[in-house]
Coordinates of C-alpha atoms and ligand atoms in Angstrom, one line a residue:
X1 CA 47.0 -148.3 -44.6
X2 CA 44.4 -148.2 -47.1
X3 CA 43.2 -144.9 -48.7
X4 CA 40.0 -144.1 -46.3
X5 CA 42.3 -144.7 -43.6
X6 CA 44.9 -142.0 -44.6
X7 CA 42.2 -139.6 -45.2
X8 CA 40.5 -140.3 -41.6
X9 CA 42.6 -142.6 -39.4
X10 CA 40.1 -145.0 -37.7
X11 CA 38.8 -148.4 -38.2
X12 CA 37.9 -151.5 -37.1
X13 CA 39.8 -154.9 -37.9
X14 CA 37.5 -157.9 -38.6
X15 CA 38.9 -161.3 -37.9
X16 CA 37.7 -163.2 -40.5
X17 CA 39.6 -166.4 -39.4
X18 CA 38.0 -166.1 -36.3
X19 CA 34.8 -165.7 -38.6
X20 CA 35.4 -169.1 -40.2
X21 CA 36.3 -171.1 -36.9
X22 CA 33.4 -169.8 -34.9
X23 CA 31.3 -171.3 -38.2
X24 CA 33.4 -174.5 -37.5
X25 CA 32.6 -174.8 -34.4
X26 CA 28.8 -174.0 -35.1
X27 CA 28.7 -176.7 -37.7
X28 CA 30.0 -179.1 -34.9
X29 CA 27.7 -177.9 -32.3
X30 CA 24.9 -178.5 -34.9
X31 CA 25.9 -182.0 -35.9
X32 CA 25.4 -183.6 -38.9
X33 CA 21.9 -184.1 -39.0
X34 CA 21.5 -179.8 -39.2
X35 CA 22.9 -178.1 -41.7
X36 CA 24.1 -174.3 -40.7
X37 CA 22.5 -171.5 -42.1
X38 CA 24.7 -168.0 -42.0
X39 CA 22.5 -164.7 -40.8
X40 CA 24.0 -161.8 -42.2
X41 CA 21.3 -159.5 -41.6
X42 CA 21.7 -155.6 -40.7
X43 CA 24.9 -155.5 -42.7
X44 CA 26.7 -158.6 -41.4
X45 CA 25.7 -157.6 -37.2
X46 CA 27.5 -154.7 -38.3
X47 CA 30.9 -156.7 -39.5
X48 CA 30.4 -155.9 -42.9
X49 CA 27.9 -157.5 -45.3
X50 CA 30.3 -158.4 -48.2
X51 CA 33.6 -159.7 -47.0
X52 CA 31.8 -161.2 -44.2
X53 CA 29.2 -163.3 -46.6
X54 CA 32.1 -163.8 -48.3
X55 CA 34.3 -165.5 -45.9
X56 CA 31.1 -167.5 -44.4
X57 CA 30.2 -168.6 -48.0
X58 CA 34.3 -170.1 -48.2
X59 CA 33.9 -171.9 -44.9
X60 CA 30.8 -173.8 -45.9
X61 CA 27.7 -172.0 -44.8
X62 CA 24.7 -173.8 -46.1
X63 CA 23.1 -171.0 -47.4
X64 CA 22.7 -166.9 -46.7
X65 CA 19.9 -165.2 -44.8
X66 CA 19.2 -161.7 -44.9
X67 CA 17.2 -159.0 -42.9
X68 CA 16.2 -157.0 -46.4
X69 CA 15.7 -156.6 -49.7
X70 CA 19.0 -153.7 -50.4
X71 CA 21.7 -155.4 -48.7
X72 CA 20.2 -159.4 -50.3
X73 CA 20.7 -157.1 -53.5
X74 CA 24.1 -156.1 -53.0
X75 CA 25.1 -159.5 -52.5
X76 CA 24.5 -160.6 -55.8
X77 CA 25.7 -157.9 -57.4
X78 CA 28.9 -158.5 -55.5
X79 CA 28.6 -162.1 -57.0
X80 CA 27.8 -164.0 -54.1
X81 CA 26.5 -167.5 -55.2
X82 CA 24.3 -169.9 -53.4
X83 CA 20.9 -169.9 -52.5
X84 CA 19.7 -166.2 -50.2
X85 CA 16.8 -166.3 -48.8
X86 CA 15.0 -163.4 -47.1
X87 CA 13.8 -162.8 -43.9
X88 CA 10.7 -160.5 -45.0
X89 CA 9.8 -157.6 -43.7
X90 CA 8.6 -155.6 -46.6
X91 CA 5.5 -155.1 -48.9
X92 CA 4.1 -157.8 -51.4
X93 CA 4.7 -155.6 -54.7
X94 CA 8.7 -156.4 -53.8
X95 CA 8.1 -159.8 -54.8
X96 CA 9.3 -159.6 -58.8
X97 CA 12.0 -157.9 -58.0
X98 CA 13.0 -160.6 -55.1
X99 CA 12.4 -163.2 -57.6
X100 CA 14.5 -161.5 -60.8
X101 CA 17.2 -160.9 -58.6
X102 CA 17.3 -164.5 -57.7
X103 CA 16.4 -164.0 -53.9
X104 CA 14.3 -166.9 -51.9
X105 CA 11.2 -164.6 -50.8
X106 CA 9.9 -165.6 -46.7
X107 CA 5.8 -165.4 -46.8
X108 CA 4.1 -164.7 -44.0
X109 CA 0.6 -163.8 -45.6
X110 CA -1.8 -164.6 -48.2
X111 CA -0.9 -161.0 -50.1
X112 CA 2.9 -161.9 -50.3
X113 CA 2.3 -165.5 -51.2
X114 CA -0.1 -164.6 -54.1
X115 CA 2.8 -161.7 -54.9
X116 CA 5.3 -164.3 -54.9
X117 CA 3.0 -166.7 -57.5
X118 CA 2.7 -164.2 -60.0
X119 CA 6.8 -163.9 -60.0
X120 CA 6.3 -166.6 -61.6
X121 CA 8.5 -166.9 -64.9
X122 CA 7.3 -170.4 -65.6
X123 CA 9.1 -172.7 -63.1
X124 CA 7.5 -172.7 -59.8
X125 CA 8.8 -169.5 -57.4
X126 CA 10.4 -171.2 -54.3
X127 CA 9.6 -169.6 -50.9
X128 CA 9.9 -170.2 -47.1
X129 CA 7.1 -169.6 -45.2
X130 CA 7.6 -167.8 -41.9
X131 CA 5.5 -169.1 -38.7
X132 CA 5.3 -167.0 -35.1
X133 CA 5.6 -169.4 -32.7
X134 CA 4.2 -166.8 -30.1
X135 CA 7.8 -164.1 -30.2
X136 CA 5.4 -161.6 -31.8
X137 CA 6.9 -160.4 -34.9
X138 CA 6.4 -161.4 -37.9
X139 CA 5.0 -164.5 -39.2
X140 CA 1.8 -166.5 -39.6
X141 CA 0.7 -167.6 -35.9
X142 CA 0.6 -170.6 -35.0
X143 CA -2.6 -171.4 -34.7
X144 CA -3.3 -170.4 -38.0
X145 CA -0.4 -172.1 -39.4
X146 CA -2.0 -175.3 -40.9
X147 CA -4.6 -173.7 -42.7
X148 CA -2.5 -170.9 -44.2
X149 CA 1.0 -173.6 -45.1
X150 CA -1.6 -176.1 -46.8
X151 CA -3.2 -173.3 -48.6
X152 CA 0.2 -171.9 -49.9
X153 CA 1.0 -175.1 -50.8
X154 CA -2.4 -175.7 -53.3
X155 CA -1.0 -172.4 -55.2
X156 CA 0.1 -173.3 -58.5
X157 CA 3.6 -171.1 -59.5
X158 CA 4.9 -171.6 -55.8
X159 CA 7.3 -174.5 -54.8
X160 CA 7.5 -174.3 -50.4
X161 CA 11.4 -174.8 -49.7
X162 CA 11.5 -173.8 -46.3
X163 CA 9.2 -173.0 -43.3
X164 CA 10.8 -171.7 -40.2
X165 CA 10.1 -169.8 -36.9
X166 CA 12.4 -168.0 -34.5
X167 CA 12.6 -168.4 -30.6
X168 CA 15.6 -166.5 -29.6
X169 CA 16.3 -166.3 -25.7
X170 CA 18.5 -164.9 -23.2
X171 CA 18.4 -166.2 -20.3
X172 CA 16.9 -169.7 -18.0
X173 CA 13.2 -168.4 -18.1
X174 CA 13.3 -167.5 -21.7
X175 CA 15.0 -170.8 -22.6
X176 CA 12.1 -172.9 -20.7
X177 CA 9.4 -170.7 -22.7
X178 CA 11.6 -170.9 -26.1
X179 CA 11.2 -174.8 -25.8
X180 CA 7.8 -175.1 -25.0
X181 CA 7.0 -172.7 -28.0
X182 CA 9.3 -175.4 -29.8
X183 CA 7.0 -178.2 -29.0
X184 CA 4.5 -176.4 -30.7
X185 CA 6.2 -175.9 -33.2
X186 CA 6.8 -179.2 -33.9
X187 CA 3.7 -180.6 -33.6
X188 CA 2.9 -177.9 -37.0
X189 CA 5.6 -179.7 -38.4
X190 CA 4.3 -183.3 -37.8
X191 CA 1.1 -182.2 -39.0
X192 CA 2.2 -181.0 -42.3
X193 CA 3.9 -184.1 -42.6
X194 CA 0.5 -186.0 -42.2
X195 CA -1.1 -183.3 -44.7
X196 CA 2.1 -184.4 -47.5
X197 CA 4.1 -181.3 -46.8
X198 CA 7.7 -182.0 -46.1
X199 CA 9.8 -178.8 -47.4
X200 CA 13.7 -179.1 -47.9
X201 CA 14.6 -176.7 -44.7
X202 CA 13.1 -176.9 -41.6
X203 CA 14.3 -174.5 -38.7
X204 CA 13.6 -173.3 -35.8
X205 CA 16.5 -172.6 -33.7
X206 CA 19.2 -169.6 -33.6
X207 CA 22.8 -169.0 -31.4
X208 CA 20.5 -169.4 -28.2
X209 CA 18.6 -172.4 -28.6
X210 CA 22.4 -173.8 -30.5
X211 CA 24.2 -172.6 -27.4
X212 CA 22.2 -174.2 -25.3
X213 CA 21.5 -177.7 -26.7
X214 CA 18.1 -177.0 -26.5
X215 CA 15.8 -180.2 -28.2
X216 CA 15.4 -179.8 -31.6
X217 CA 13.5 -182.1 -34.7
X218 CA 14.5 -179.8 -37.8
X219 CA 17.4 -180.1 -40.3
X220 CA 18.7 -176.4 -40.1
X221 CA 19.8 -173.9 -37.6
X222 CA 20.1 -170.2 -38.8
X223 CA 22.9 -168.7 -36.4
X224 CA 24.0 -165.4 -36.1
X225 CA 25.2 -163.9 -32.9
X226 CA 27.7 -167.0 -32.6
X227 CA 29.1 -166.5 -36.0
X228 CA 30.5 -163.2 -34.5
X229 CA 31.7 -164.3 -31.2
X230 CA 28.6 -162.9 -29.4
X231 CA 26.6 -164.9 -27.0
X232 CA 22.8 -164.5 -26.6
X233 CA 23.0 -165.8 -23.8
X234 CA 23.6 -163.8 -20.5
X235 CA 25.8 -165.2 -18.7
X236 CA 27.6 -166.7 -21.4
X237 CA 27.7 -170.4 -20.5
X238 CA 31.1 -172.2 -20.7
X239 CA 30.0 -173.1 -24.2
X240 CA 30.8 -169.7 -25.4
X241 CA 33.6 -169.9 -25.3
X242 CA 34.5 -171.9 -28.0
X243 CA 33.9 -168.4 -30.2
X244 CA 36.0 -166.1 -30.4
X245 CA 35.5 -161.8 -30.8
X246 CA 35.2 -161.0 -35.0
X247 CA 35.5 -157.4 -34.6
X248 CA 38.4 -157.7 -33.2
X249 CA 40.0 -154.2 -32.5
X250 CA 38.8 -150.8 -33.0
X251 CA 41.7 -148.3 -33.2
X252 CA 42.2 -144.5 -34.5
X253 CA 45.7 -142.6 -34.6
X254 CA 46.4 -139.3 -32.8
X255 CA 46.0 -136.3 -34.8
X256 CA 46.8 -134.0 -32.3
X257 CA 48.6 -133.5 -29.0
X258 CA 47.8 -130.7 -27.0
X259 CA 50.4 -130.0 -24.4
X260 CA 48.3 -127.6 -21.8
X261 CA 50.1 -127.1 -18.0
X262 CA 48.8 -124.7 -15.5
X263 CA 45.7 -124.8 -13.4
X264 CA 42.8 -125.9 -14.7
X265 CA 41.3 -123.1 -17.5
X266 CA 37.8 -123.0 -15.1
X267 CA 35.6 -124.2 -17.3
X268 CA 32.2 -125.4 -16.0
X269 CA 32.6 -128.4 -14.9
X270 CA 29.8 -130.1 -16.7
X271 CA 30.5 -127.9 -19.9
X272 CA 32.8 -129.2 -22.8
X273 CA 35.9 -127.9 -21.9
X274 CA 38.7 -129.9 -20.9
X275 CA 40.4 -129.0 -17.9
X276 CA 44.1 -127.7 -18.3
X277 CA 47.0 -129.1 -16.1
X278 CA 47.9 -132.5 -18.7
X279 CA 48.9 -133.6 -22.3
X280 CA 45.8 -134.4 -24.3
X281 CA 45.5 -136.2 -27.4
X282 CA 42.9 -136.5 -29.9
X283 CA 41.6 -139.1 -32.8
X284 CA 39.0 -138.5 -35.1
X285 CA 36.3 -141.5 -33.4
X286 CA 33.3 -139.5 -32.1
X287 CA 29.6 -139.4 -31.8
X288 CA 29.3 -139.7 -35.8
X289 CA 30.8 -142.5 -35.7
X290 CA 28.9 -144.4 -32.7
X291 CA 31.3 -143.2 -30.0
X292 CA 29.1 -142.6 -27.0
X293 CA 29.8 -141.5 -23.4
X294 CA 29.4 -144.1 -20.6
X295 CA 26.4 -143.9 -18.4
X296 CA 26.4 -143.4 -15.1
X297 CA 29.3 -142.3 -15.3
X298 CA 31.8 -145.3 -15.1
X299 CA 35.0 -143.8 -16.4
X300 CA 36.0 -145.0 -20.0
X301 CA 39.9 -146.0 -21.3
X302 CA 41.7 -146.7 -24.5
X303 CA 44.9 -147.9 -24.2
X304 CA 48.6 -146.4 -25.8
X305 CA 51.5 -148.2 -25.8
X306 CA 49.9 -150.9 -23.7
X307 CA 48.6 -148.5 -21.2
X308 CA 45.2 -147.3 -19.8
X309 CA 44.6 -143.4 -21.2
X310 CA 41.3 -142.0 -19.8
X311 CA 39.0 -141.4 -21.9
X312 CA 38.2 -136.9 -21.3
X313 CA 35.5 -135.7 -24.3
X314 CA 33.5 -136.8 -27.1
X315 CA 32.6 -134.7 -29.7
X316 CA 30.7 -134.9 -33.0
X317 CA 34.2 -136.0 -34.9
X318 CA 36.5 -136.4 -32.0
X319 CA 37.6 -138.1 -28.6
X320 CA 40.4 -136.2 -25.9
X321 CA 42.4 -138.4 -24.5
X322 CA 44.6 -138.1 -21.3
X323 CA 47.8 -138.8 -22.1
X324 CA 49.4 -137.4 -18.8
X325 CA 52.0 -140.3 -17.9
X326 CA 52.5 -141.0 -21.5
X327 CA 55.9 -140.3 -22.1
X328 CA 56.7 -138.0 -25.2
X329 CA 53.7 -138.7 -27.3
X330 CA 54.3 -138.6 -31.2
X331 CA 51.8 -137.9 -33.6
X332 CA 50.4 -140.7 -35.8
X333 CA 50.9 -142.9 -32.8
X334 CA 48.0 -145.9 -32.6
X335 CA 45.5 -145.5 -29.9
X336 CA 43.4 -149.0 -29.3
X337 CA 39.3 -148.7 -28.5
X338 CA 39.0 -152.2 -28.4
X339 CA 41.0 -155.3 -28.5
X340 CA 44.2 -156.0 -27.4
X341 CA 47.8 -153.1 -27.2
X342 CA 51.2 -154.7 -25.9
X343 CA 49.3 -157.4 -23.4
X344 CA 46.5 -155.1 -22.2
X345 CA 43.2 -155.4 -23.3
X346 CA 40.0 -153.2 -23.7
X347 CA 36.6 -155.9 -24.5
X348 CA 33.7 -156.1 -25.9
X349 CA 32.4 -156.7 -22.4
X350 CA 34.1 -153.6 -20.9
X351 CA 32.2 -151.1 -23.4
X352 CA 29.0 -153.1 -22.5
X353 CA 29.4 -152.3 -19.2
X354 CA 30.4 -148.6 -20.1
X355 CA 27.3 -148.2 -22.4
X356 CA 24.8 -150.9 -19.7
X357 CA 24.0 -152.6 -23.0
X358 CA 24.5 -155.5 -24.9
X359 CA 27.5 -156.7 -26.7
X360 CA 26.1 -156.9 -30.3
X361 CA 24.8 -153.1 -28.9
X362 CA 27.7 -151.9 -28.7
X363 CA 29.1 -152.9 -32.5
X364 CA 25.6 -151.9 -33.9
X365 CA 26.0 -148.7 -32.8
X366 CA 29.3 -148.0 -35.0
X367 CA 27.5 -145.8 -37.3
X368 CA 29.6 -147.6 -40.6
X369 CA 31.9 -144.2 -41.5
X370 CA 34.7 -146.3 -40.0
X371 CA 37.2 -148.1 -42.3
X372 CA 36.6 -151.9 -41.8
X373 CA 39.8 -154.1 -42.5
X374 CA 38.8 -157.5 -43.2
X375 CA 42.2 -159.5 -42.2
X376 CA 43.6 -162.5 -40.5
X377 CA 44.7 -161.7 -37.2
Ligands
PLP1 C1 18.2 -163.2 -36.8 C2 17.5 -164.5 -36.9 C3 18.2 -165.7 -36.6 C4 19.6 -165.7 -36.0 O1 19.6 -165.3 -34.7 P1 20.8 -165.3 -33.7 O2 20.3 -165.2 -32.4 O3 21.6 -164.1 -34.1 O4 21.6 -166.5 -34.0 C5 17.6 -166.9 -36.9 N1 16.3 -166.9 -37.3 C6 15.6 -165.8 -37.6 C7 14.3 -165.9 -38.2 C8 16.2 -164.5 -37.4 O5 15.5 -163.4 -37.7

């Protein structure tokens, strides 16, 4: 038990073999003309940045992308080697300190790419040049892509490494717009070729357009949701399977048993208090730490010895648990939120459904005060 742990006895266990084989079987899936990029943005999905990066950096991830400038930072300071590049999403006067810090800048404007220029500390600055291929976000648009790439590319002190867009998709209709987009793309890229720019990375496709074997002319994939054991894809296809859950339990320990018999103590039934007549336990895994009640309704569970314990109250710091049926209850005891307890399971998929959200929802919401355990299962 490490020392956060003692203090506050809930966390989350991280798989990081499951990490590395779901890169595996990326690196498969992508073949050995693409090379796999990891994307570790918004503090690893929520898996935690460091050992994940880590781990993905051991098992042969071509290279790191990141969502921002802090966490691409803390990276290197952890002494994470290889190239980082960043996906943007912040102000051109950023760009020194991108550059000092040895972080691959994306440009998606003239002001960043003259920003990135005058990094210059004599070699040229290398950059990847972002392109919206109609999702919306950032990048240069299409249609203005030639112009803008072969511009960027005149500049003296920049050196164009990469130039990518990003289709994600969900479902059938969004995969049969994601590819058209694609074509598009492609044809930029053919053009550029014509016009003498050939950059080291081109990429264009993430876990949905991977998953799906979608059509695909460029030498990189940048995959994130997969990496995780999360599918973009709803209904997972078959191919899914082939990753398995990272965040692989969430559990807390009882800090307190209440025994309470008698009739119910007549609080209002919508109100907080819990209604006497059973054995109630609690941990210390509430709303401050991404807890949240179930919509709708739908009654939630953890599990105790392998069985189902209703889930009564969240608070700010705590959950109530029924433990009626549990026999003698001891303090300390483990209570499991997610993954598997003596051949029962709670899933990823059953707090979706709790929460009518997404999987990769439901671990962004953990709020990062719990304890993460990066282990081998
Ligand atoms: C987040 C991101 C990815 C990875 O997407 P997944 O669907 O999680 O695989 C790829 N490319 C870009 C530009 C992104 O922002």
């Amino acid at each position: 038990m490490g020392a956060q742990q003692a203090l506050r006895p809930v966390w989350a266990e991280i798989d990081r073999q499951a990490l590395a084989a779901n890169l595996s079987a990326a690196i498969r899936r992508a073949g050995p003309g693409r090379r796999v990029i990891a994307s570790v943005k918004a503090n690893a999905y929520g898996h935690g940045l460091i050992e994940v990066s880590r781990t993905l950096v051991e098992a042969g991830a071509a290279a790191l992308w990141t969502g921002n400038i802090p966490e691409a930072i803390a990276l290197r300071r952890a002494g994470i080697a290889g190239p980082i590049i960043t996906f943007g999403g912040y102000l051109p006067e950023v760009m020194a300190s991108l550059v000092a810090h040895d972080l691959i800048p994306t440009v998606y404007d003239w002001d960043g790419a003259k920003a990135a220029a005058a990094a210059s500390r004599g070699g040229p600055v290398p950059v990847y040049l972002k392109i919206d291929s109609g999702l919306g976000r950032l990048g240069v648009p299409l249609a203005k892509a030639r112009d803008f790439v072969t511009a960027v590319a005149r500049l003296p002190g920049l050196r164009i490494d990469g130039i990518y867009t990003h289709l994600p998709f969900g479902d059938a209709a969004g995969q049969a717009w994601a590819e058209t987009r694609a074509r598009d793309f492609a044809g930029l890229l053919a053009q550029l070729r014509t016009d003498g720019i050939e950059p080291e990375i081109t990429q264009l496709w993430g876990s949905s357009g991977l998953l799906a074997g979608s059509p695909d002319g460029c030498n990189a994939v940048c995959v994130g949701h997969l990496l995780y054991g999360l599918s973009p894809i709803h209904p997972a296809p078959a191919e899914a399977s082939e990753y398995q859950p990272v965040l692989s339990a969430i559990r807390g320990r009882l800090i307190a048993i209440g025994d309470r018999p008698g009739p119910a103590n007549g609080g209002p039934p919508s109100g907080y208090a819990i209604a006497g007549g059973r054995t109630t336990g609690v941990v210390p895994f509430g709303l401050g730490d991404g807890m949240r009640r179930s919509v709708a309704g739908a009654p939630m569970h953890a599990l105790l010895r392998g069985r189902r314990v209703p889930i009564l109250g969240i608070s700010l710091e705590h959950v109530v648990l029924d433990l009626d049926g549990i026999e003698a209850p001891r303090l300390g005891e483990a209570v499991t939120f997610l993954g598997q307890s003596e051949g029962e399971a709670v899933t990823l998929a059953d707090w979706a459904a709790w929460h009518a959200c997404r999987e990769l929802e439901v671990v962004m919401a953990l709020s990062g005060r719990i304890a993460m355990e990066h282990g081998v299962s």
